[in-house]
CSV table of C-alpha atoms and ligand atoms in Angstrom, one decimal:
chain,number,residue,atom,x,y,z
E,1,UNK,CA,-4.5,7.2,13.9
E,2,UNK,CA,-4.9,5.2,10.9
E,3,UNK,CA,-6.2,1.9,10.8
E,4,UNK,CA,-3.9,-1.0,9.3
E,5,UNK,CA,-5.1,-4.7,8.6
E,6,UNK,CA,-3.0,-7.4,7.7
E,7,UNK,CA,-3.4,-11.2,7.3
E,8,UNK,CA,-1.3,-13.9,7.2
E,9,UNK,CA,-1.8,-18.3,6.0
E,10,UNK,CA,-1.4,-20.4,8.7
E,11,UNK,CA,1.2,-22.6,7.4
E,12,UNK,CA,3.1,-23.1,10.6
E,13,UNK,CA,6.3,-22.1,11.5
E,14,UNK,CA,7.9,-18.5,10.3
E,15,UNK,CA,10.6,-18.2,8.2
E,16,UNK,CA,13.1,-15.7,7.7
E,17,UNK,CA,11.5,-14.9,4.2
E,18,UNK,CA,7.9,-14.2,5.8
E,19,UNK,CA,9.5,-12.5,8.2
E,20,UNK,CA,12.2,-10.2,6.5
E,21,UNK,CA,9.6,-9.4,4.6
E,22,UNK,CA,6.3,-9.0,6.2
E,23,UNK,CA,5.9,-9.8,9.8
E,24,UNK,CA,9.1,-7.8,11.1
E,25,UNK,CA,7.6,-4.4,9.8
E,26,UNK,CA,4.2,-5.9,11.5
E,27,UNK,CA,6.1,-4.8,14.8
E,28,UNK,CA,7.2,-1.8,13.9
E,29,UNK,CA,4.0,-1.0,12.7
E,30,UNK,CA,2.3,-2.2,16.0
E,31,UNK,CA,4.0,1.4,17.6
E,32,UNK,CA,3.1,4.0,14.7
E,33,UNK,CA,-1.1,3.1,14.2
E,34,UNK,CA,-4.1,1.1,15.4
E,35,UNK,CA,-3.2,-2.3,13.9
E,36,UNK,CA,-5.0,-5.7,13.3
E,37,UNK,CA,-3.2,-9.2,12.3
E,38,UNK,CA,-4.7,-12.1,11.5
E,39,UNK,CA,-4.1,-15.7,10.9
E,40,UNK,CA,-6.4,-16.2,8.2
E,41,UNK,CA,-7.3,-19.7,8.2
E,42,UNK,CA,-10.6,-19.5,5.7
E,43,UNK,CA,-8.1,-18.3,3.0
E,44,UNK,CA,-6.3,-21.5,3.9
E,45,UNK,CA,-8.9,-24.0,3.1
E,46,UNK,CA,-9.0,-22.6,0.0
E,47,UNK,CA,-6.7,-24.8,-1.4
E,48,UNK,CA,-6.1,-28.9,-0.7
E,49,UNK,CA,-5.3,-29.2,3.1
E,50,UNK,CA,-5.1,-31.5,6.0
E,51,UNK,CA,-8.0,-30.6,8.6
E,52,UNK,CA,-6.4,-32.9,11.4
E,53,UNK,CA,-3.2,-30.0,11.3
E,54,UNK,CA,-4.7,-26.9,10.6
E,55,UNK,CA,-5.5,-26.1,14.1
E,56,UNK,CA,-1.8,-26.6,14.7
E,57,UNK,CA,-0.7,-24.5,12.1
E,58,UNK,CA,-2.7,-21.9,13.3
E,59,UNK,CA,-2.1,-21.9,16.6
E,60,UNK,CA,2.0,-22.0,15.8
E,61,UNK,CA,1.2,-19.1,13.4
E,62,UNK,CA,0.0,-16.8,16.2
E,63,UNK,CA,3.1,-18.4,18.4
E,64,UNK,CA,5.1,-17.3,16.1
E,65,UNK,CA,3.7,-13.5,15.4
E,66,UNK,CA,3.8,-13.4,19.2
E,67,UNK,CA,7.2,-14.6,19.7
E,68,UNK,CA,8.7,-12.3,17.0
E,69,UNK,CA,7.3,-9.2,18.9
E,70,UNK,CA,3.7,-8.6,18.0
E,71,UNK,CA,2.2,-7.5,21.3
E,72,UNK,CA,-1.5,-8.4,22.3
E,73,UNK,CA,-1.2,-4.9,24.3
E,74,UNK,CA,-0.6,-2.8,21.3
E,75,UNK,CA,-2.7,-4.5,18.5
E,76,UNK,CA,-5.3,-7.2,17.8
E,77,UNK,CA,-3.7,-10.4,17.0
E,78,UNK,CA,-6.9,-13.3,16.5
E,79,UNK,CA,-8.0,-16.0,14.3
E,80,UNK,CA,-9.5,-15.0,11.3
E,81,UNK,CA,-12.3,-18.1,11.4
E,82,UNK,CA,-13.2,-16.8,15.5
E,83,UNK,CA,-14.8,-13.5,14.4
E,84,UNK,CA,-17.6,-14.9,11.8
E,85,UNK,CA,-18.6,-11.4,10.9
E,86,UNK,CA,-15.9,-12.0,7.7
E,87,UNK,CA,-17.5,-14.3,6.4
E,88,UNK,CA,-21.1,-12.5,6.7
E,89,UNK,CA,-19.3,-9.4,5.2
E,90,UNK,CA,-17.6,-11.8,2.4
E,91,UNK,CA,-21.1,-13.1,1.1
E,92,UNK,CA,-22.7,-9.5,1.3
E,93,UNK,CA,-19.4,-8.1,-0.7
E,94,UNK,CA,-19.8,-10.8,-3.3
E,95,UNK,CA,-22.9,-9.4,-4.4
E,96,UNK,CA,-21.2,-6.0,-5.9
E,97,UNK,CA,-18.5,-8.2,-6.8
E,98,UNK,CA,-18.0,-8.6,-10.4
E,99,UNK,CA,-16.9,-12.0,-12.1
E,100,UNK,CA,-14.7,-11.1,-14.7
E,101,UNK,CA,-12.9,-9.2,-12.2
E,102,UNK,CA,-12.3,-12.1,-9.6
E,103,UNK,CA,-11.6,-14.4,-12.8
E,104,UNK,CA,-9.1,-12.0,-14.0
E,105,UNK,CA,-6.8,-12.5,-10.9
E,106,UNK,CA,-3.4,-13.8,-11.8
E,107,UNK,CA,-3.6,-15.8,-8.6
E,108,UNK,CA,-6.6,-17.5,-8.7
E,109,UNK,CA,-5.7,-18.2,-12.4
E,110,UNK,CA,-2.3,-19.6,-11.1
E,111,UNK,CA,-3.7,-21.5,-8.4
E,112,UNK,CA,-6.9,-22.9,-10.5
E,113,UNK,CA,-4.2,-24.3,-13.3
E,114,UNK,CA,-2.9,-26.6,-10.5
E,115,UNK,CA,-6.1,-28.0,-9.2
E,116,UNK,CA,-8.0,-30.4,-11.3
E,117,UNK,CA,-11.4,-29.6,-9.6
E,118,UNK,CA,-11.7,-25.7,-8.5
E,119,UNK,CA,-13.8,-24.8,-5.8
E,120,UNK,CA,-15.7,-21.5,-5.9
E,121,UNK,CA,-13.8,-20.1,-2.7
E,122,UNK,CA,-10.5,-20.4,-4.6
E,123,UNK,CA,-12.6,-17.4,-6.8
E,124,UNK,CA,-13.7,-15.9,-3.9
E,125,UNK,CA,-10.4,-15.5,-2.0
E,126,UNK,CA,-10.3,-12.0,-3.0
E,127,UNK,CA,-13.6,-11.3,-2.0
E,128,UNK,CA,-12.7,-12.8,1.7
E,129,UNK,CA,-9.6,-10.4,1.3
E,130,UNK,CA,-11.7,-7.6,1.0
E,131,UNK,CA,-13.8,-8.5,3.8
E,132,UNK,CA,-11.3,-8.7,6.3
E,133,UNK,CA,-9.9,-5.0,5.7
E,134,UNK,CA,-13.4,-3.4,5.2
E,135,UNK,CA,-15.0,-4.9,8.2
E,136,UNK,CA,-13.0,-3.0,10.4
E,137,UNK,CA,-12.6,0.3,8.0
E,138,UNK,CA,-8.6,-0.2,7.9
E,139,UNK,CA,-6.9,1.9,5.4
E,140,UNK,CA,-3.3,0.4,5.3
E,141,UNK,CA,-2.8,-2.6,3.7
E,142,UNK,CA,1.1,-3.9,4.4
E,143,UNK,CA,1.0,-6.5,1.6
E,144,UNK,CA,4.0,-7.6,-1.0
E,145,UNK,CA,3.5,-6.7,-4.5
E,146,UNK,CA,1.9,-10.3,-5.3
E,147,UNK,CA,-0.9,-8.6,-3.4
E,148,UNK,CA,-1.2,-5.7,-5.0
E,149,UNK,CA,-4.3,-7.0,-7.5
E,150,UNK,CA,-6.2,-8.5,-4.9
E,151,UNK,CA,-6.2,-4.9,-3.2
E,152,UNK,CA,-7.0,-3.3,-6.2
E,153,UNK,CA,-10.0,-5.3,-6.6
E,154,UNK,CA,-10.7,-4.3,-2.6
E,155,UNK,CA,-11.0,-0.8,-3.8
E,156,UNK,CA,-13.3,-1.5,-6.8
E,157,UNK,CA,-15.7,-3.7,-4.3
E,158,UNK,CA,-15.7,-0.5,-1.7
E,159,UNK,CA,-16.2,1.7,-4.8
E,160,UNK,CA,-19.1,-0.4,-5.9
E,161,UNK,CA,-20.8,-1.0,-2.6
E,162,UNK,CA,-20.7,3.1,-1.7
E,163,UNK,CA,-22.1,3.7,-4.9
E,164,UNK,CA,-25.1,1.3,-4.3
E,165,UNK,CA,-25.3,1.8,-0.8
E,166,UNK,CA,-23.2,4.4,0.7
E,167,UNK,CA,-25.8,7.8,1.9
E,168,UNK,CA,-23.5,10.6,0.6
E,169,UNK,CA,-25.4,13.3,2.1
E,170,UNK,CA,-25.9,11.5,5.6
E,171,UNK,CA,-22.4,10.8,5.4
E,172,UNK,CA,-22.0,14.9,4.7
E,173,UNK,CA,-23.9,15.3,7.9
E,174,UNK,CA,-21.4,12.8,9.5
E,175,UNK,CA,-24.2,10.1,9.9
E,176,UNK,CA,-24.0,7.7,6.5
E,177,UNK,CA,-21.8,5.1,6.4
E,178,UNK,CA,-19.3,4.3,3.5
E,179,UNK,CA,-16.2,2.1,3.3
E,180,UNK,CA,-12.7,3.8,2.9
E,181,UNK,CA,-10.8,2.8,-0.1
E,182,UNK,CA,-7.8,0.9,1.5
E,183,UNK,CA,-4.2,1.6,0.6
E,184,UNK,CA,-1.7,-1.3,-0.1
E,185,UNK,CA,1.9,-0.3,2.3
E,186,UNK,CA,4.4,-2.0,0.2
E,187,UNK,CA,7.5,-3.3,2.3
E,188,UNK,CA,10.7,-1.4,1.2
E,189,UNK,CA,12.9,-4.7,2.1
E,190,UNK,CA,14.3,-6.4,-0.8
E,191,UNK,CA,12.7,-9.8,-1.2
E,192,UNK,CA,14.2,-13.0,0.5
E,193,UNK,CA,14.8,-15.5,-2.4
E,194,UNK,CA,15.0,-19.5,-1.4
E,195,UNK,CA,18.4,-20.7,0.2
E,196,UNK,CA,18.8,-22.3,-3.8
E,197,UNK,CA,19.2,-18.7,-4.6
E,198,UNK,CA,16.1,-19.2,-7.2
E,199,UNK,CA,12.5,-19.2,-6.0
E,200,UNK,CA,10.9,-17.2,-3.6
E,201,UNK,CA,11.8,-18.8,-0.5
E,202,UNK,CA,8.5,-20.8,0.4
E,203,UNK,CA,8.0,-24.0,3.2
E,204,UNK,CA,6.4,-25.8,0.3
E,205,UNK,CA,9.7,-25.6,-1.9
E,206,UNK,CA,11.8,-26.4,1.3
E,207,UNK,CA,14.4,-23.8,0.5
E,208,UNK,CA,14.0,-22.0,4.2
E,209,UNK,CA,15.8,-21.3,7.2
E,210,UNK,CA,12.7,-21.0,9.9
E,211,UNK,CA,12.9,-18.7,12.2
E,212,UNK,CA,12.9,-21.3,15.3
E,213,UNK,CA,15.5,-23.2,14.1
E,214,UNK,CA,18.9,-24.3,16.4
E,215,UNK,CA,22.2,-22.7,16.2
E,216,UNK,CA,23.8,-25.8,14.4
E,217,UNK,CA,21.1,-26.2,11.6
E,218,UNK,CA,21.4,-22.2,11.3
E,219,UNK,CA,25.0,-23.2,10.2
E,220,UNK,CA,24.1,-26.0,8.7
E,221,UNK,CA,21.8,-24.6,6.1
E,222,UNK,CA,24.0,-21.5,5.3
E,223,UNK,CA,26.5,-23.2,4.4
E,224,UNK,CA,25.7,-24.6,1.6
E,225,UNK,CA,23.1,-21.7,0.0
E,226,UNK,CA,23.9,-20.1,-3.2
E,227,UNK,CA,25.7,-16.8,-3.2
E,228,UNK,CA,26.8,-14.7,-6.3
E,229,UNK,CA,27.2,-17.4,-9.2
E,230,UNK,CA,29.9,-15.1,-10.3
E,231,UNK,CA,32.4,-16.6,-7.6
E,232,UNK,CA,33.6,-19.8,-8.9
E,233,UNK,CA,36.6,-20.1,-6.5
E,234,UNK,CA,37.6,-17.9,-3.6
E,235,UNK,CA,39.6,-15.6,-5.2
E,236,UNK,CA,36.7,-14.2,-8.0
E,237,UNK,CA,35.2,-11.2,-6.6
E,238,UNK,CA,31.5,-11.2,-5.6
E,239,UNK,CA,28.6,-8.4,-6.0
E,240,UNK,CA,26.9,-8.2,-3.1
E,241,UNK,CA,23.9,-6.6,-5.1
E,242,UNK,CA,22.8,-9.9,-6.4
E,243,UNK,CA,23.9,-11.8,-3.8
E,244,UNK,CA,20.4,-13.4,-1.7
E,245,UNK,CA,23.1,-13.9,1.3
E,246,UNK,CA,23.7,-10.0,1.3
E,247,UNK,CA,20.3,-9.4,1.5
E,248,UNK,CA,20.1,-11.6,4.5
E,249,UNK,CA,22.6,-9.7,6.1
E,250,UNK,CA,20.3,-6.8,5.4
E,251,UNK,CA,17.7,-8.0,7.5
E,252,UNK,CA,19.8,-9.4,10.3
E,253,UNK,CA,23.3,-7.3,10.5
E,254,UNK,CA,23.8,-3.9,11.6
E,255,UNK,CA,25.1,-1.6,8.7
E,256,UNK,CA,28.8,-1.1,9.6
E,257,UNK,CA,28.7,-4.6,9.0
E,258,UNK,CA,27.1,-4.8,6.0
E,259,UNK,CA,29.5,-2.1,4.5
E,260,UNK,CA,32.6,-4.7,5.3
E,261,UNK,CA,30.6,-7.5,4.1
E,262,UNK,CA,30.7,-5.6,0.8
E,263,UNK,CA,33.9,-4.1,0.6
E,264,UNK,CA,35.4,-7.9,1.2
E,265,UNK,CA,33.1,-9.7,-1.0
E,266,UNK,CA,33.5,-7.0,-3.8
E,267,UNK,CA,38.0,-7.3,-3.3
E,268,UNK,CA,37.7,-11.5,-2.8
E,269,UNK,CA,38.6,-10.2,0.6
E,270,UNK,CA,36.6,-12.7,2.3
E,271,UNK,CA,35.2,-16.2,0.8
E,272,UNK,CA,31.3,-16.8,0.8
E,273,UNK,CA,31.8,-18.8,4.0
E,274,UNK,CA,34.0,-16.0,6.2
E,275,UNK,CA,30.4,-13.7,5.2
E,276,UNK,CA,28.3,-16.7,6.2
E,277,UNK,CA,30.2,-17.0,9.0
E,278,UNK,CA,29.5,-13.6,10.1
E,279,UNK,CA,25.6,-13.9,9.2
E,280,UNK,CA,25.1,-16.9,10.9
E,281,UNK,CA,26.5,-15.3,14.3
E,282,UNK,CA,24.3,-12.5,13.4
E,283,UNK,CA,21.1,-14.6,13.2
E,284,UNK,CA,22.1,-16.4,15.8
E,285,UNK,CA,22.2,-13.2,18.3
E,286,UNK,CA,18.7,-12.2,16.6
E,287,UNK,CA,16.9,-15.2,16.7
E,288,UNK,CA,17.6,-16.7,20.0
E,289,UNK,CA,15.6,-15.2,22.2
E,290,UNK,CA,12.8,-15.6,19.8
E,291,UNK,CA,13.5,-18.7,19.7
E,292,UNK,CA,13.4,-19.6,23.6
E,293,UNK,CA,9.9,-16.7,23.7
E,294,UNK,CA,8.4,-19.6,20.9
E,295,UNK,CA,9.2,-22.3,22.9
E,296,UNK,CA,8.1,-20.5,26.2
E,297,UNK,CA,4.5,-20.4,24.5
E,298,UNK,CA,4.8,-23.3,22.9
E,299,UNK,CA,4.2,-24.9,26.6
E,300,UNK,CA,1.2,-22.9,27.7
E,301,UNK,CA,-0.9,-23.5,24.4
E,302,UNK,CA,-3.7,-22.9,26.8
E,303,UNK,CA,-2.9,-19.4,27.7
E,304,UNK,CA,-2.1,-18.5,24.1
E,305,UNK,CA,-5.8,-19.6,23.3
E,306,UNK,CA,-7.2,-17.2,25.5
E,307,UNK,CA,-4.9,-14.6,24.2
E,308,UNK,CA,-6.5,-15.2,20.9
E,309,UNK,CA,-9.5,-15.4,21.7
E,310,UNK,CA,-9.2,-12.3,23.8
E,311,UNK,CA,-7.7,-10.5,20.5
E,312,UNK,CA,-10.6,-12.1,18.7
E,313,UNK,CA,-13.4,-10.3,21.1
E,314,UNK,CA,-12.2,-6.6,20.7
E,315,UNK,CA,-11.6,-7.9,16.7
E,316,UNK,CA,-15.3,-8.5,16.8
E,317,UNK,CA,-16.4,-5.8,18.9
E,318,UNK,CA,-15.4,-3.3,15.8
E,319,UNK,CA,-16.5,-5.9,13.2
E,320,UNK,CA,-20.1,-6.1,14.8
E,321,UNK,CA,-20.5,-1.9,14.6
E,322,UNK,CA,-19.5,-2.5,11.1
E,323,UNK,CA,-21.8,-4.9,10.3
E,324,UNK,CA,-24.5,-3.3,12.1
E,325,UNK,CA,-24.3,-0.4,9.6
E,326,UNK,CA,-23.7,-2.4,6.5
E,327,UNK,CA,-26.9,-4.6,7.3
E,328,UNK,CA,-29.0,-1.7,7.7
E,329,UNK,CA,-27.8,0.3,4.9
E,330,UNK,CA,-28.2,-2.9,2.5
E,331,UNK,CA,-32.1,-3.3,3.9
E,332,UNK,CA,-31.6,-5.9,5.9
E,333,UNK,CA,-34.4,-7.0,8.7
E,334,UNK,CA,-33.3,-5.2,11.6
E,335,UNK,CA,-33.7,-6.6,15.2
E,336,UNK,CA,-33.3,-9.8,13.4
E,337,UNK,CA,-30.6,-11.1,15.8
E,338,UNK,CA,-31.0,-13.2,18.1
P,401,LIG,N1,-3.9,-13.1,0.7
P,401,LIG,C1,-2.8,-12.7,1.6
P,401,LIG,C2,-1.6,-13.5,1.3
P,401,LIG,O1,-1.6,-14.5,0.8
P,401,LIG,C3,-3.3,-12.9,3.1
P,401,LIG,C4,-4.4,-12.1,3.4
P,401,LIG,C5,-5.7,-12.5,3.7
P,401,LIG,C6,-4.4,-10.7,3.6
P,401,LIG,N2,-6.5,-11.4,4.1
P,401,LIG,C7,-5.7,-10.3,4.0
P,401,LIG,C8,-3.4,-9.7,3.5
P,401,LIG,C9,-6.1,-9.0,4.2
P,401,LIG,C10,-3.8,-8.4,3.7
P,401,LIG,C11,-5.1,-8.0,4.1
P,401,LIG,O2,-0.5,-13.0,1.7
């Protein structure tokens, strides 16, 4: 079965954008391979923060992966910052790491504009990246295509560390050890723009519908969202194609309805609101009982933390084998642990 690693920031709350396009093929992943999901919390600090809510945000980060359907029977959910092999891995990895590469990265170039001081993990993050697939050997990457550099950088570091480190004919004999060159599993679902119709949809640009939120502020914030600019007044047809409120109804409606959503938007049949209308009831029947699982484990943050920490121990049983190997084939003291 192949290995799959995936991370995600803890920045709260889900939305419907993270998870149309991420975290629901998470689940459907969960049943097809050996999977691992983090909330990675050192790539957080990365950028300005507040400490006193990050613990919060990521505790209602792994609320939310478990109330959406990942299951802590069928693959490692943890913390990123409770299995400190990553970061051991990440300052080992740097060292066959080059610069130019890391300064090359359109994120860090993106983020580093915006920052008047940059620290040296912003440059790092992709090194950390790399560390958290590598340590446990995952091959599957399920990333969107703003990822995509950062993994091709994780293949160059595995590239460069076998090639310094790696015992080809050991590994011949099924003995050496050498990383696999991850693959990035790019999500087939159309991306979720903002409920403005223009950005991404992102908490920071408060243009999202979480997915926690009440029946009435469902309503409440479809109603208003931009649809096809095309339709002026009710009776201009629509194109469902470019439509961000048609590729909701991708996510949350079943396909027969999707087809009459079409047909009606594409004859002026229906107006934008008799389609919202229908999407809203459609979320609605979706996200309720994820709703009432979230709030079910909001009350027992206790038993969540052992649930994390319990994904966190077998995380960290595989990342110490790892490690183990990596130390030794990189000359490191051996028996040096204490
Ligand atoms: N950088 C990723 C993002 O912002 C999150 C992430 C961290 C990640 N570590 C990862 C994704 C490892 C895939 C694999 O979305």
């Amino acid at each position: 079965m192949a290995r799959v690693f995936s991370g995600i920031q803890p920045s709260g709350e889900l939305h419907i954008g993270n998870y149309l396009g991420a975290v629901q093929n998470w689940v459907r992943l969960q049943h097809q391979h050996d999977c691992l999901f983090s909330v990675v919390d050192l790539h957080a600090i990365t950028q300005p923060y507040e400490p006193a809510a990050l613990a919060q945000r990521t505790l209602d980060m792994a609320i939310s992966l478990y109330a959406v359907g990942l299951d802590p029977e069928r693959c490692i959910v943890f913390v990123q910052s409770q299995v400190p092999e990553h970061t051991e891995l990440n300052w080992l990895l740097t060292t066959v790491t080059p610069l130019g590469e890391l300064e090359r990265q359109t994120q860090f170039k993106d983020k580093s504009q915006r920052q008047e001081s940059v620290p040296a993990g912003l440059l790092n993050y992709p090194v950390l990246q790399a560390a958290d697939v590598l340590l446990y050997e995952a091959t599957l990457v399920p990333v969107g295509e703003d990822q995509l550099q950062h993994l091709e950088l994780m293949r160059e570091i595995a590239r460069r560390w076998n090639s310094r480190f790696a015992n080809g004919r050991a590994a011949e004999r099924g003995e050496g050890f050498g990383f696999p060159e991850p693959q990035a599993l790019l999500s087939t679902a159309k991306r979720v723009l903002g409920l403005d119709g223009q950005a991404k949809m992102s908490k920071s640009l408060g243009n999202t519908i979480g997915l926690f939120e009440t029946p009435e502020t469902i309503w409440e914030k479809l109603k208003p969202a931009a649809t096809d600019p095309a339709r002026v007044t009710r009776r201009d047809p629509g194109n469902p194609d470019i439509c961000n409120i048609f590729t909701i109804h991708q996510g949350f409606s079943p396909p027969e309805t999707q087809a009459l959503v079409a047909r009606n938007c594409r004859t002026a049949g229906w107006g934008c609101l008799d389609c919202k209308r229908v999407l809203a009831d459609n979320m609605i029947a979706a996200l309720t009982p994820v709703r009432e699982r979230a709030q079910e484990l909001r009350s027992q943050p206790r038993r969540v933390g052992e649930t994390l920490r319990a994904g966190a121990a077998k995380a960290r049983a595989i990342a110490r084998r790892t490690m183990e190997r990596v130390r030794r084939r990189m000359g490191l003291l051996e028996g040096a642990r204490v």
